[in-house]
XYZ file of C-alpha atoms in Angstrom:
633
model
C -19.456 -35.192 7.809
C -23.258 -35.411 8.417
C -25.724 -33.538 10.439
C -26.048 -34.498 13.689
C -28.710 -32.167 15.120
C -32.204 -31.665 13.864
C -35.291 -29.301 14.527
C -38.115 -31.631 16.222
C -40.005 -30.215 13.168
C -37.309 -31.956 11.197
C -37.861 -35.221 12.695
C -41.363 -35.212 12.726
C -41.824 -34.213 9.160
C -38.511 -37.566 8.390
C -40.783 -40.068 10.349
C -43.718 -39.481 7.141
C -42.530 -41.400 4.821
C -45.809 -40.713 2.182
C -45.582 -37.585 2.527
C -41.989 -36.911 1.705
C -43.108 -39.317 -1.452
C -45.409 -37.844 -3.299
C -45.005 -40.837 -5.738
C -46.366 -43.402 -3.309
C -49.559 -42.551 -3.350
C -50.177 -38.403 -2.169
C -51.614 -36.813 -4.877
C -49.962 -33.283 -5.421
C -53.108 -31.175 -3.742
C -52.739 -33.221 -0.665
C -49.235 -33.286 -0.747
C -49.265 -29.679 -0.515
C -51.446 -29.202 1.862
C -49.532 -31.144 4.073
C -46.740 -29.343 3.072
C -48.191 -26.285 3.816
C -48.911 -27.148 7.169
C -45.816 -28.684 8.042
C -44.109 -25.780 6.685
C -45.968 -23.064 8.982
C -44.497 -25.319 12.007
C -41.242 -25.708 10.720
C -40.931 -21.718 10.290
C -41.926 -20.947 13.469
C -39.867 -23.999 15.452
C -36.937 -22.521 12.986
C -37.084 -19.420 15.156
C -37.163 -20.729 18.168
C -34.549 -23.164 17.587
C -32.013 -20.562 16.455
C -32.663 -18.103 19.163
C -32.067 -21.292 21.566
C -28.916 -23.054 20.183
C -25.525 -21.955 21.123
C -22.938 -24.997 20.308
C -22.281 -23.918 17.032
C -23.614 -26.967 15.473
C -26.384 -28.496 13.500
C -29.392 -26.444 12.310
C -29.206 -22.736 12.876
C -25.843 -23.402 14.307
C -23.316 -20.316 14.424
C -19.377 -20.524 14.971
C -19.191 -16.328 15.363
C -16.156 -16.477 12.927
C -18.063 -14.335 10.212
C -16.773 -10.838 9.865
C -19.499 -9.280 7.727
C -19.365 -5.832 9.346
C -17.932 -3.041 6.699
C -17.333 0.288 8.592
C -18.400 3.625 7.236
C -15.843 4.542 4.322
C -15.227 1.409 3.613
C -16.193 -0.503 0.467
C -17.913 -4.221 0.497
C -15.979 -7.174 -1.380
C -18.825 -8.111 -3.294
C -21.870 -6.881 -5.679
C -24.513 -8.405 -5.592
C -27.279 -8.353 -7.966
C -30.926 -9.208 -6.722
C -33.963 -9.326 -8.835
C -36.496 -6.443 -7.632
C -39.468 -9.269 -8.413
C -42.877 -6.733 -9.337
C -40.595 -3.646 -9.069
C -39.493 -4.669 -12.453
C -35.891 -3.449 -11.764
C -32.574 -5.102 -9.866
C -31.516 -4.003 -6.989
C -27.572 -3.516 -5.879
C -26.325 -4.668 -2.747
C -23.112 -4.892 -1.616
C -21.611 -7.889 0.584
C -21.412 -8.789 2.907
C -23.120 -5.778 4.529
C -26.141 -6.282 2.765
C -26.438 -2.378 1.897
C -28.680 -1.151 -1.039
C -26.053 0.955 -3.284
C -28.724 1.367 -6.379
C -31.553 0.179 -7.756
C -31.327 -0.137 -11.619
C -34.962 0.230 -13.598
C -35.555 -2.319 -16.111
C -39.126 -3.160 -17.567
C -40.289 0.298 -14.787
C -40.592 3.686 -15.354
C -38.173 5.660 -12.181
C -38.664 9.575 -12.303
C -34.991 9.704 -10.179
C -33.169 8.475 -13.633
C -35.760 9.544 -15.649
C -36.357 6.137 -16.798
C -39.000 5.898 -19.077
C -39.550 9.506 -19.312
C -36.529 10.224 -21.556
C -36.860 9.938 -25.185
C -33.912 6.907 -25.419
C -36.144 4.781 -22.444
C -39.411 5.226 -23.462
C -38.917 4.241 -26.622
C -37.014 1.253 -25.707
C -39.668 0.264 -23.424
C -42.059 0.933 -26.342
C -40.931 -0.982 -28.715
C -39.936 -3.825 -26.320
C -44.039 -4.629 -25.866
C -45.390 -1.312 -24.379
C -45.960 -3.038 -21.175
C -46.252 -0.795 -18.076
C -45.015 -2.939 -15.651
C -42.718 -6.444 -15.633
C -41.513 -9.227 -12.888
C -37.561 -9.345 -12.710
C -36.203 -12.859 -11.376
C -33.098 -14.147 -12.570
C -30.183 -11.628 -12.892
C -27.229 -13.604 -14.858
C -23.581 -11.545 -15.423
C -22.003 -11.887 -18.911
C -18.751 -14.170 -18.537
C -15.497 -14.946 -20.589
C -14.458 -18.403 -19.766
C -16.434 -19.012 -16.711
C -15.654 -15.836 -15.121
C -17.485 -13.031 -14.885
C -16.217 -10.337 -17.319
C -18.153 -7.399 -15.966
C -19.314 -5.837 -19.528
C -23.414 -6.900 -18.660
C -25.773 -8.392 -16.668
C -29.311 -10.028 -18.117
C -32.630 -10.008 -16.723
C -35.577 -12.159 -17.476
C -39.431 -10.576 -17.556
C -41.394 -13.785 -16.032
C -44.621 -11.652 -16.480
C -44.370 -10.580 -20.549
C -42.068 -12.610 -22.297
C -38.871 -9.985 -22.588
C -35.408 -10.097 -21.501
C -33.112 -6.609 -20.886
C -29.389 -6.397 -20.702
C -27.648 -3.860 -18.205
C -24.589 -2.363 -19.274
C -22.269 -2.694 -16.052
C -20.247 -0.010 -17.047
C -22.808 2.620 -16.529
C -25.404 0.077 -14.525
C -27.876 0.662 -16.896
C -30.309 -1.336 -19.284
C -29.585 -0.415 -22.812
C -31.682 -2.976 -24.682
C -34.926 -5.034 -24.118
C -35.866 -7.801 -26.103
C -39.712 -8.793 -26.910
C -39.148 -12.395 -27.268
C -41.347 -13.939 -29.849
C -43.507 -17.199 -29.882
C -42.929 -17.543 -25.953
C -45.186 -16.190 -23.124
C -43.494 -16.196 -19.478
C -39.833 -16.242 -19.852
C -39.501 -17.890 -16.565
C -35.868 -19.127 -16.742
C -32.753 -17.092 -17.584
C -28.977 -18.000 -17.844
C -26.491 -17.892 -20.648
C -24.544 -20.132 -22.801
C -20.934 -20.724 -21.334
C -17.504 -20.037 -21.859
C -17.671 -16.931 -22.989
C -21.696 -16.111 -23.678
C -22.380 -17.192 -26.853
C -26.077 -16.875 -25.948
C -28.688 -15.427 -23.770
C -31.656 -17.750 -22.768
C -34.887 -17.469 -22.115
C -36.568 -20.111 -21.301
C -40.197 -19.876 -21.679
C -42.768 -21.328 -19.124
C -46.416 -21.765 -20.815
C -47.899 -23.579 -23.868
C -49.315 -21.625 -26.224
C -50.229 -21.960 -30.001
C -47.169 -20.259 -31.417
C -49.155 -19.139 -34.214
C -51.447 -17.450 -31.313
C -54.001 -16.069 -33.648
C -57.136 -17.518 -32.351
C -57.661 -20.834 -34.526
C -55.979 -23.252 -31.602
C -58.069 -21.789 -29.031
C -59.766 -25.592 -28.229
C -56.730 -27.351 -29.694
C -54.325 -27.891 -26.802
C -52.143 -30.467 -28.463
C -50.843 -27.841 -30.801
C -49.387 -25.536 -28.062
C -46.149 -25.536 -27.386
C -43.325 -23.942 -25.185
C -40.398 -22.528 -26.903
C -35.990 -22.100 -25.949
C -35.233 -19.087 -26.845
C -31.301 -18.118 -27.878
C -30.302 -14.177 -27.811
C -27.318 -12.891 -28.876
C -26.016 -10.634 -26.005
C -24.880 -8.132 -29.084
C -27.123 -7.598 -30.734
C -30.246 -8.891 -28.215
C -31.935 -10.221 -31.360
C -33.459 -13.637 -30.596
C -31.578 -16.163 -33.191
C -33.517 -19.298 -32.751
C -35.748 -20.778 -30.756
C -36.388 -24.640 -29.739
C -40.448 -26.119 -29.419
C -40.367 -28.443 -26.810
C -43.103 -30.809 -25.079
C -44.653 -29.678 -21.844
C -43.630 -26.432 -19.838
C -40.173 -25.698 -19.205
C -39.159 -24.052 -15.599
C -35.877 -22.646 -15.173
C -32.112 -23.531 -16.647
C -28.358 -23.797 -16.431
C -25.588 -24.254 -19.260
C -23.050 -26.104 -18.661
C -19.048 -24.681 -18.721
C -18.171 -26.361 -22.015
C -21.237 -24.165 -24.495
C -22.683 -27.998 -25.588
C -25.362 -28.657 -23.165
C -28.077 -26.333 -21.891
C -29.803 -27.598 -18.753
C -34.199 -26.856 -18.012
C -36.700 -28.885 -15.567
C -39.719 -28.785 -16.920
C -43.567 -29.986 -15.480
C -46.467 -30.881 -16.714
C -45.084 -33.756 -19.525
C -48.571 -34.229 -19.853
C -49.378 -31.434 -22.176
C -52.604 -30.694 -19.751
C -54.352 -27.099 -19.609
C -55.790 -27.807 -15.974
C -54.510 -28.977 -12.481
C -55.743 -32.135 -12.545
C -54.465 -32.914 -16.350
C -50.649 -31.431 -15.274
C -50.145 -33.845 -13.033
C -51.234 -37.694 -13.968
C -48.171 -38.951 -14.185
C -45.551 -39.456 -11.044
C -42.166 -37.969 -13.381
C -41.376 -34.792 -15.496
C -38.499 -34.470 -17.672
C -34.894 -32.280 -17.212
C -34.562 -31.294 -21.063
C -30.888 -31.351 -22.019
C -30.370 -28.839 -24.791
C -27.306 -30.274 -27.486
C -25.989 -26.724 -28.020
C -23.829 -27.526 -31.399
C -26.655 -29.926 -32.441
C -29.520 -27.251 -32.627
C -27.438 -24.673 -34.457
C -26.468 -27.571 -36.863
C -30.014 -28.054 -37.770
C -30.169 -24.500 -38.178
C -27.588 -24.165 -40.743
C -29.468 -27.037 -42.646
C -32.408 -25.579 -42.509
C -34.589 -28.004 -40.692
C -36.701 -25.648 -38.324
C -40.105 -23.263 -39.180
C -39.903 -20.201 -39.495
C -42.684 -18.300 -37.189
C -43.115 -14.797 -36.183
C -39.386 -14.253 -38.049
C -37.804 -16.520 -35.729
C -36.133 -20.053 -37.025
C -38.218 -22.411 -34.634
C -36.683 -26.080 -34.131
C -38.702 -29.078 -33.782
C -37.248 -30.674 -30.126
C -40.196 -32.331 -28.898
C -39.814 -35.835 -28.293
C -41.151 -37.308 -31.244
C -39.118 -34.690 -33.856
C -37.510 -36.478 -36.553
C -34.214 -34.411 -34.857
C -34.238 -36.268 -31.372
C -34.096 -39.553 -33.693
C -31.010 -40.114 -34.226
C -27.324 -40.628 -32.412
C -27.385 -36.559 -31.637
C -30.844 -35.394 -30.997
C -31.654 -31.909 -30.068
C -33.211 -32.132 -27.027
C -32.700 -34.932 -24.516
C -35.320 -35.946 -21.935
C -34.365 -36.874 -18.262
C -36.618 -38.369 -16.298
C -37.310 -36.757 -13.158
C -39.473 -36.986 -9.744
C -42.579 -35.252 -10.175
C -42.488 -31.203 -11.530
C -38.891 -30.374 -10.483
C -37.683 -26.585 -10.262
C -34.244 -25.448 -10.510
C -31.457 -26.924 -12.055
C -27.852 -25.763 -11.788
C -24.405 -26.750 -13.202
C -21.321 -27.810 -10.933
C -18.701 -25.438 -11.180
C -16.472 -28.341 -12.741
C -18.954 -28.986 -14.973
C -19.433 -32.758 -13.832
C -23.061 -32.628 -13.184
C -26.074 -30.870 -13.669
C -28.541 -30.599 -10.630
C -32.254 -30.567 -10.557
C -34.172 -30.107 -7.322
C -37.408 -31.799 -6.594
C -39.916 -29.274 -5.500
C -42.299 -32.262 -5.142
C -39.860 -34.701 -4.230
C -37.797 -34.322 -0.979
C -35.096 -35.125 -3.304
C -32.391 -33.529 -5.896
C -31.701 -35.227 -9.337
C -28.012 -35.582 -9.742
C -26.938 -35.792 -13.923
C -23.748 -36.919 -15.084
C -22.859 -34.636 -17.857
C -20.416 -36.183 -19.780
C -22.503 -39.547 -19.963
C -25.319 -38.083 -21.729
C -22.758 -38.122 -24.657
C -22.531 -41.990 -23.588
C -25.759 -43.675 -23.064
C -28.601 -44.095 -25.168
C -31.274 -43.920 -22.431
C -30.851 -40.135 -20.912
C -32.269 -41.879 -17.475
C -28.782 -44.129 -17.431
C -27.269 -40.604 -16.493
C -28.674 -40.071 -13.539
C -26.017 -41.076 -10.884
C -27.255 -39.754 -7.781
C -30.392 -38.718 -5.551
C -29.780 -37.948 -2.573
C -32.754 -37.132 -0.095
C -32.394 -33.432 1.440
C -35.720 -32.355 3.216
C -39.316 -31.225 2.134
C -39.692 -28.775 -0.523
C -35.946 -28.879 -2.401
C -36.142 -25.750 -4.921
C -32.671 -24.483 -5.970
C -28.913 -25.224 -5.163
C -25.724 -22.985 -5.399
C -21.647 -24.037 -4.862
C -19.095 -23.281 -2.747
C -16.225 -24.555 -5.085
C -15.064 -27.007 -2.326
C -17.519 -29.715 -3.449
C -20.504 -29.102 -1.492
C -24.004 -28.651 -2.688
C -26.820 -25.404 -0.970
C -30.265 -26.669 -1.562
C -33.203 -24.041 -0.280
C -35.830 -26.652 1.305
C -39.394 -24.253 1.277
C -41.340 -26.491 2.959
C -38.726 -27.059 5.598
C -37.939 -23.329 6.057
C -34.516 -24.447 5.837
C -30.516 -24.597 3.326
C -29.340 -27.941 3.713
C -25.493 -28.079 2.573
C -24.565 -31.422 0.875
C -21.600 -33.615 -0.300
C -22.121 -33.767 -4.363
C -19.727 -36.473 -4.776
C -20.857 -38.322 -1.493
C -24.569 -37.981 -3.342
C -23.180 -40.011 -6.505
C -21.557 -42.767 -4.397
C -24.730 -42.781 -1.808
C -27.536 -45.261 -2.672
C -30.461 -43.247 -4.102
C -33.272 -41.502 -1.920
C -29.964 -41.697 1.254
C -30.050 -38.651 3.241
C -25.195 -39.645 4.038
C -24.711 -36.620 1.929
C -26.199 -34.561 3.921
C -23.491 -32.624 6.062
C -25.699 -29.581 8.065
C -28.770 -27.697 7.891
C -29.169 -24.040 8.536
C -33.100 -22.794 9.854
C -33.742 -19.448 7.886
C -36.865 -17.389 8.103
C -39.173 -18.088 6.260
C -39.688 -20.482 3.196
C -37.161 -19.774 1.330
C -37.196 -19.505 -2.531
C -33.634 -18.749 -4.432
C -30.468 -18.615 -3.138
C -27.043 -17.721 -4.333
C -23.557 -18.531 -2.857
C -20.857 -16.257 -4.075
C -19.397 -16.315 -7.582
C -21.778 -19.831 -7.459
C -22.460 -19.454 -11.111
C -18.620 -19.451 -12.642
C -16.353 -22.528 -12.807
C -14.335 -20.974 -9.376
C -16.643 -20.047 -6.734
C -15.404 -18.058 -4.120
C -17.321 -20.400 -0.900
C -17.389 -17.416 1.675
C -21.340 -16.067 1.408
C -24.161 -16.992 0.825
C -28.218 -15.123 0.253
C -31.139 -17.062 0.907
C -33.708 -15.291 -0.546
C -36.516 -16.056 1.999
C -40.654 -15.639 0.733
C -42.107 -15.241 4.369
C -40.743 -12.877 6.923
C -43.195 -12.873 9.388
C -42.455 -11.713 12.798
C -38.367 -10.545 11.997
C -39.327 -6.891 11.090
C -41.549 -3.848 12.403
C -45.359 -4.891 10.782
C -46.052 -2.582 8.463
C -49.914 -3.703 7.761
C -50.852 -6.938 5.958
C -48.133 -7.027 3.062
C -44.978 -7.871 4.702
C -41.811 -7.648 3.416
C -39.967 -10.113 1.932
C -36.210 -11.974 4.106
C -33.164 -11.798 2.128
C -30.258 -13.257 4.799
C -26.780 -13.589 4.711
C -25.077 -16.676 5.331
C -21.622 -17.282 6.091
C -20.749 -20.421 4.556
C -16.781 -20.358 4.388
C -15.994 -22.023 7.463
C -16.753 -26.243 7.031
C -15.898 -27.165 10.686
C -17.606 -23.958 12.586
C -20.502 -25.047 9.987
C -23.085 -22.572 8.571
C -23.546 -19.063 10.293
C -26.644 -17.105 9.852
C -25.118 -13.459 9.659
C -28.221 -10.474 8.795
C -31.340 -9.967 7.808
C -32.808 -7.722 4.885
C -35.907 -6.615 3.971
C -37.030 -6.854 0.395
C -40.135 -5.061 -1.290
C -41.917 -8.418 -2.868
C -41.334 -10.203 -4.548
C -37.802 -10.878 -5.409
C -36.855 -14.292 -6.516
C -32.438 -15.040 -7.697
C -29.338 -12.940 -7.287
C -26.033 -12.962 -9.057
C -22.746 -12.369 -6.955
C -19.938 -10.302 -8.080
C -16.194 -9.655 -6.736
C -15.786 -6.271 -7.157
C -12.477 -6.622 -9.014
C -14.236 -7.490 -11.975
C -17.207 -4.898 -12.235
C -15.162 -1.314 -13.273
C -18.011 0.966 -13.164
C -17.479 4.645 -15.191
C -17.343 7.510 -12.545
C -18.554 9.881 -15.817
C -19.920 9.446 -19.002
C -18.153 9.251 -22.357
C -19.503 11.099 -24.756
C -18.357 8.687 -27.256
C -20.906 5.799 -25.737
C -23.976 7.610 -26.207
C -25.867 8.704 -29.793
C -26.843 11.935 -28.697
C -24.060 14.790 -29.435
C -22.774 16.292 -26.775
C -23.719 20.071 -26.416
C -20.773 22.324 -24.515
C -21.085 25.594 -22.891
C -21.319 28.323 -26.231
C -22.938 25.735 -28.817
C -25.981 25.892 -27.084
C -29.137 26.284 -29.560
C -32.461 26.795 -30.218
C -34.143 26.027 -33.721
C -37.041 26.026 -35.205
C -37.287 22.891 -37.822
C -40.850 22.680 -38.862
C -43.860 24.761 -38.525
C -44.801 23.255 -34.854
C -41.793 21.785 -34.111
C -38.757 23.279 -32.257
C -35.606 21.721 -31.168
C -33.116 22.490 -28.328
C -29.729 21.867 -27.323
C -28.501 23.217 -23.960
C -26.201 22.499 -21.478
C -26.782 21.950 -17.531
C -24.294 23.043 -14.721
C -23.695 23.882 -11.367
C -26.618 26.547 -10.968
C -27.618 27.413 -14.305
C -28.890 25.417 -17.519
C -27.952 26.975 -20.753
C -31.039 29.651 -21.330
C -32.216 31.596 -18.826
C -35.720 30.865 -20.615
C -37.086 29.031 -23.524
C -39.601 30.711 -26.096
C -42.518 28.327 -28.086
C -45.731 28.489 -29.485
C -49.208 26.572 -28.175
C -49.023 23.357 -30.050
C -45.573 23.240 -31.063
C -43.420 19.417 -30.429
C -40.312 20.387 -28.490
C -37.785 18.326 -28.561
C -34.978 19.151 -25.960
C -31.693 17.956 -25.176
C -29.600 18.462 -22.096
C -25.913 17.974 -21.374
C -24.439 17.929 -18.071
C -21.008 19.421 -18.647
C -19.845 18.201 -14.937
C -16.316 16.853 -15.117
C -16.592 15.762 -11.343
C -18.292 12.461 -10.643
C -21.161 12.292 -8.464
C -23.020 15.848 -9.564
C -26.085 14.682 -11.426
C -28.270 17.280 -12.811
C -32.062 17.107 -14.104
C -34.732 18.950 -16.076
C -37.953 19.184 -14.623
C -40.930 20.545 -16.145
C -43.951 19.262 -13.991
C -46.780 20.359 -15.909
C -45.584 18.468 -19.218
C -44.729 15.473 -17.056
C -41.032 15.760 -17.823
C -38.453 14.424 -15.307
C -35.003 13.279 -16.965
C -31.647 13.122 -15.346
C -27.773 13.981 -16.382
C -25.342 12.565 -14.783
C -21.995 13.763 -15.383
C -21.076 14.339 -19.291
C -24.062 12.543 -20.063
C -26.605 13.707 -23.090
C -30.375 13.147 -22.627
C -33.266 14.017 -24.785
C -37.034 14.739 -24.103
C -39.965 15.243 -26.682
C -42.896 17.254 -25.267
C -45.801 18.540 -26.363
C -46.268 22.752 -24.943
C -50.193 22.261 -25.399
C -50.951 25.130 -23.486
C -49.892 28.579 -23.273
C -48.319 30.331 -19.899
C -44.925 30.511 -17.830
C -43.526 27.475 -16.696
C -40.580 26.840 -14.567
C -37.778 24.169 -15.212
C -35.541 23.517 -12.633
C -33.181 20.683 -11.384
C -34.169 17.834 -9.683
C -30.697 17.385 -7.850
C -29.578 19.247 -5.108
C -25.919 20.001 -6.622
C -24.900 23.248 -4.831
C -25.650 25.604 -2.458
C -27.639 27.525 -4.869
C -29.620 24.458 -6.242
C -33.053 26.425 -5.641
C -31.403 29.301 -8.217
C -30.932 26.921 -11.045
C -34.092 27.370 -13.264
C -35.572 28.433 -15.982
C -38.485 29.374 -18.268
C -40.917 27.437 -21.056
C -42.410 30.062 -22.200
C -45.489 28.987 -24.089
C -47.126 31.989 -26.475
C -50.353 31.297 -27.497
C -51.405 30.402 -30.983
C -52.604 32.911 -33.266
C-alpha cells in the first residue's frame, strides 16, 4: 500500500530534484540551508495539516483506534527508557501513557539518591574520568537471544568518552567505564544473542597516542570500536578505523557489527569532510577481530589490544577482513538491524534516501557495494529507522518534520532512489531526531507504539522563555489499515536523543534491597557503633528507621575524617530514609534494607543537626540527630 496524501510542503520540497540530491551538484552548506528552510515550512504546514485532516488517512492521519489512556491504579504495559541528553541520566516512562516513573542518574550528581554524594558514587564517578557533567543518548537493554533479559541497561557518554551500565533490578548504575583511546562515544548497542559485548563506538579522530607530538599530523588520527564486557565493563579490544564512525547496530547472529560513518576523507575542517559525494557503513566481522586478537596481531595502547581495521590493514586483505566498507550516499547517520536479521539499514541524513544491506551476502561478494540491494527514496533529512515485526520500516525524516513507514522487502524489489515502498507518512512536531517502536531492537517486535523523539517543539507547550522544551510523541502504529495515529505529546528537558522499549514482563524490579547485593555490611538495630580507628579518624555504623536513626547524637573532634554508614532497616517497600547534614554537604539516601556510606570531613567545631530527607511518618520532623563537633585542643 502507498501513500496517497501528502503535505503541500511535501510536494513542493518532491518537485526539487537537486536538492533532494545532494550528489548532483548541492554542496552540503547549501544543501542545508535549503534544508533548513524547507524544514521551518514543513513544521509549521505539519501543524496545520494535522489539526485539519479528519479521514484517517495519509500524513497526520488518525483512525481513533489507539487506547493509550491508563487510569489511576493502573500499571502501563511498557518501560520505556529515554536518554536524559545534558541531564546525564535516563529517564523512565511508562507506555503508553507517557508518565515519568524515575529518573535514574548516570554520569550526574542527584542529591534525591544521593548520587554522587555517597562514598560508592562518587568514587565511581571519580575514577570513571572525574567529569562533572555527561550527554546520555543511546539507552540499549542487555538481551539473551534477542530478547530482552531485564538484568541491565547501557548508556553511552557522547560528551567524554564513557559508557555506564544500570542494574535493572534496583534501576541503578553500578559501573562506568572510561573508555580509552576514543573521544565521543557517539554510538552504543551490544553484540547479539545473548550480549557478548558492549559497544562504543567512538565519533572523532584523534592521535591515540594523544600526547601532543601529532598535534599537525592529521593522517595519524584515528577513531577507534570499542568492545566491553557487560561483566566486568572492562574494555577488551578496540578496532582503529578510517574516518569518523556515527552510530551502530549488531546484527542477531553475534558476527557482524553494523556503524555509518562520515568524513572518509580523514579531513579536520568542513570543507576537507566533505569532498567526496559517499561515506562508508563499516561492517564489523565479529569472530574475525577476536581471531586476530588471539594471534596477536593488534597494538597495544593505553592497555587496550588495538586492531588495525582501516582499509589498507594487512587484516582487511584477505577472504575475511576485519572491517568491511559499504559505500554509502554522502555522511549517513543511523543504522539498524531487521529483526530477522536480513538486512542492515543505514539512513541518509544527506541523502533523501536509506541504504538497504543484505547481510548474509557480505559473506558472499567480494565487493561490499554488491550488497547493497535496496534504496528506496523516503523524504528530506532520513536519520534513524525502528520495526514493527510485520515487515515495515519507521524512518524519522528531520528536514521533513515527518516518520515515513516503509515496505523493507518492497524497498529490495523497488528500483533504487523509488519512493513504491513508501506506504504512509505521519507529520510530528518538530524535526524529529530518534525514534523507537516497541521491543524494535529484539528479533520479535511487539508493532503497537511507537516515540518520535522530536528536537523542536515550538508552539505545542506553555513558553517558558527562550529554551523550549524538547517533543517526545507517542505514536500508535499497530493498526496497518487505520494507518499511523499520533496519540500524546511530552515534554523533555533538552536534549534527549534514543529510547529503549521494554514489556514489563521482563523487567522484575526488587521492591527492597538484599543485603547480600551490596559490599557494605548491613548494620541492625543493637550492633550499632561508633569507633575511633586512627588519631583523626572515626567510623560509624548506625541504623535509620521510622523516626529515629541509631544515636540520638554523634560525638567528634575538629579535624577528624568521619566515615559513616547508614542502614535503613525498613522491611516495607517504598519507605526511603536519608542522612542529611547540610553544612558538610552530605545528602545520601536508604531505601529499604539498603547500606550507604559517607566520608566527611567535621572541619569545624559546633552542633549540627542530621535529619532525614524523606518524609516517612507522621513524625518525620522528630527524626534527627546531632554531629557534635568538639574543638581541637
Amino acid at each position: 500500500m502507498t501513500d496517497t496524501t501528502h503535505t503541500e510542503t511535501d510536494d513542493a520540497q518532491g518537485r526539487d530534484e537537486e536538492m533532494l540530491l545532494p550528489q548532483l551538484g548541492l554542496d552540503r552548506r547549501d544543501f542545508m540551508k535549503a534544508g533548513a528552510a524547507a524544514g521551518t515550512l514543513g513544521a509549521m504546514a505539519g501543524c496545520t495539516g494535522l489539526l485539519d485532516r479528519d479521514d484517517g488517512t495519509g500524513a497526520g492521519g488518525a483512525s481513533g483506534n489507539a487506547d493509550a489512556h491508563v487510569p489511576p491504579g493502573e500499571l502501563d504495559e511498557y518501560y520505556a527508557f529515554l536518554s536524559g541528553g545534558h541531564s546525564g541520566d535516563i529517564r523512565v516512562l511508562g507506555l503508553p501513557s507517557m508518565r515519568e516513573i524515575m529518573r535514574i542518574p548516570v554520569f550526574n550528581h542527584e542529591s534525591a539518591r544521593g548520587y554522587g554524594y555517597d562514598d560508592e558514587s562518587s568514587e565511581m564517578l571519580e575514577e570513571a574520568g572525574g567529569y562533572t557533567w555527561g550527554d546520555t543518548h543511546h539507552p540499549r537493554v542487555s538481551q539473551t537471544d534477542n530478547d530482552y533479559d531485564g538484568r541491565w541497561a547501557f548508556v553511552n557518554d557522547k560528551a567524554n568518552g564513557r559508557m555506564a551500565r544500570i542494574n535493572l533490578k534496583y534501576f541503578e548504575t553500578d559501573a562506568i567505564v572510561d573508555i580509552p583511546n576514543q573521544q565521543g562515544t557517539h554510538g552504543a548497542c551490544c553484540v547479539l544473542p545473548d550480549t557478548k559485548y558492549v559497544i562504543g563506538v567512538g565519533e572523532f579522530r584523534v592521535p591515540l597516542e594523544n600526547d601532543g607530538r601529532s598535534l599537525d599530523a592529521p593522517d595519524e588520527y584515528g577513531s577507534v570500536f570499542a568492545a566491553i564486557n557487560p561483566e566486568t565493563m572492562n574494555v577488551e579490544w578496540e578496532v582503529l578505523v578510517d574516518g569518523n564512525m556515527d552510530n551502530g547496530d549488531g546484527g542477531k547472529e553475534g558476527k557482524w557489527f553494523f556503524t555509518t560513518g562520515y568524513n572518509s576523507e580523514g579531513g579536520v575542517t568542513e570543507s576537507e569532510m566533505t569532498q567526496s559525494d559517499r561515506d562508508m557503513v563499516k561492517a564489523f566481522n565479529i569472530p574475525a577481530i577476536e581471531a586476530a586478537v588471539e594471534a596477536g596481531d593488534y597494538e597495544e595502547i593505553n592497555e587496550v589490544p588495538v586492531v588495525d581495521g582501516r582499509q589498507d590493514s594487512p587484516l582487511n586483505s584477505g577472504s575475511d577482513p576485519v572491517v568491511k566498507y559499504i559505500p554509502t550516499p554522502k555522511s549517513p547517520h543511523g543504522v539498524s538491524v531487521t529483526p530477522d536479521n536480513n538486512y542492515a539499514i543505514a539512513s541518509g541524513k544527506l541523502d533523501p534516501t536509506a541504504t538497504v544491506i543484505d547481510i548474509a551476502a557480505l559473506d558472499e561478494v567480494d565487493d561490499p557495494e554488491e550488497a547493497v540491494v535496496g534504496r528506496p527514496r523516503l523524504g528530506m533529512g532520513p536519520l534513524h529507522t525502528a520495526y514493527d515485526g510485520r515487515g515495515h520500516a519507521y524512518t524519522t525524516l528531520f528536514i521533513d518534520s515527518q516518520v515515513v513507514k516503509w515496505d523493507i522487502e518492497a524497498a529490495v524489489e523497488a528500483d533504487l532512489g523509488s519512493e513504491d515502498p513508501v506506504v504512509e507518512k505521519i507529520d510530528v512536531h518538530y524535526n524529529p531526531g530518534h525514534l523507537i517502536a516497541s521491543e524494535s531492537y529484539t528479533a520479535d517486535p511487539a508493532g503497537d507504539w511507537l516515540i518520535s523523539l522530536n528536537k523542536l517543539s515550538k508552539d505545542r507547550f506553555l513558553p517558558v522563555g527562550p529554551m523550549h522544551p524538547e517533543n517526545d510523541q507517542l505514536i500508535y502504529i499497530g493498526d496497518d489499515e487505520g494507518g499511523m495515529e499520533l496519540v500524546k505529546d511530552k515534554p523533555s528537558y533538552a536534549e534527549p536523543h534514543d529510547a529503549s522499549i521494554v514489556h514489563r514482563d521482563k523487567i522484575e524490579p526488587a521492591k527492597t534491597y538484599d543485603p547480600e547485593d551490596l559490599d557494605l555490611e548491613h548494620t541492625a538495630a543493637g550492633e550499632e557503633s561508633v569507633e575511633r580507628v586512627a588519631d583523626d579518624r572515626v567510623e560509624v555504623k548506625m541504623y535509620s528507621m521510622r523516626n529515629e536513626f541509631g544515636f540520638p547524637d554523634i560525638t567528634v573532634q575538629e579535624g577528624d575524617t568521619v566515615e559513616m554508614q547508614v542502614t535503613n532497616i525498613e522491611t516495607t517497600s517504598d519507605i526511603l530514609h536519608s542522612l542529611v547534614i547540610p553544612e558538610h554537604d552530605v545528602n545520601i539516601k536508604m531505601a529499604p534494607q539498603e547500606t550507604t556510606k559517607v566520608t566527611f570531613e567535621a572541619d569545624e567545631p559546633g552542633v549540627y543537626w542530621m535529619y532525614c530527607g524523606f518524609f516517612c511518618s507522621a513524625l518525620h520532623l522528630e527524626m534527627r540527630s546531632q554531629l557534635l563537633v568538639e574543638p581541637e585542643g
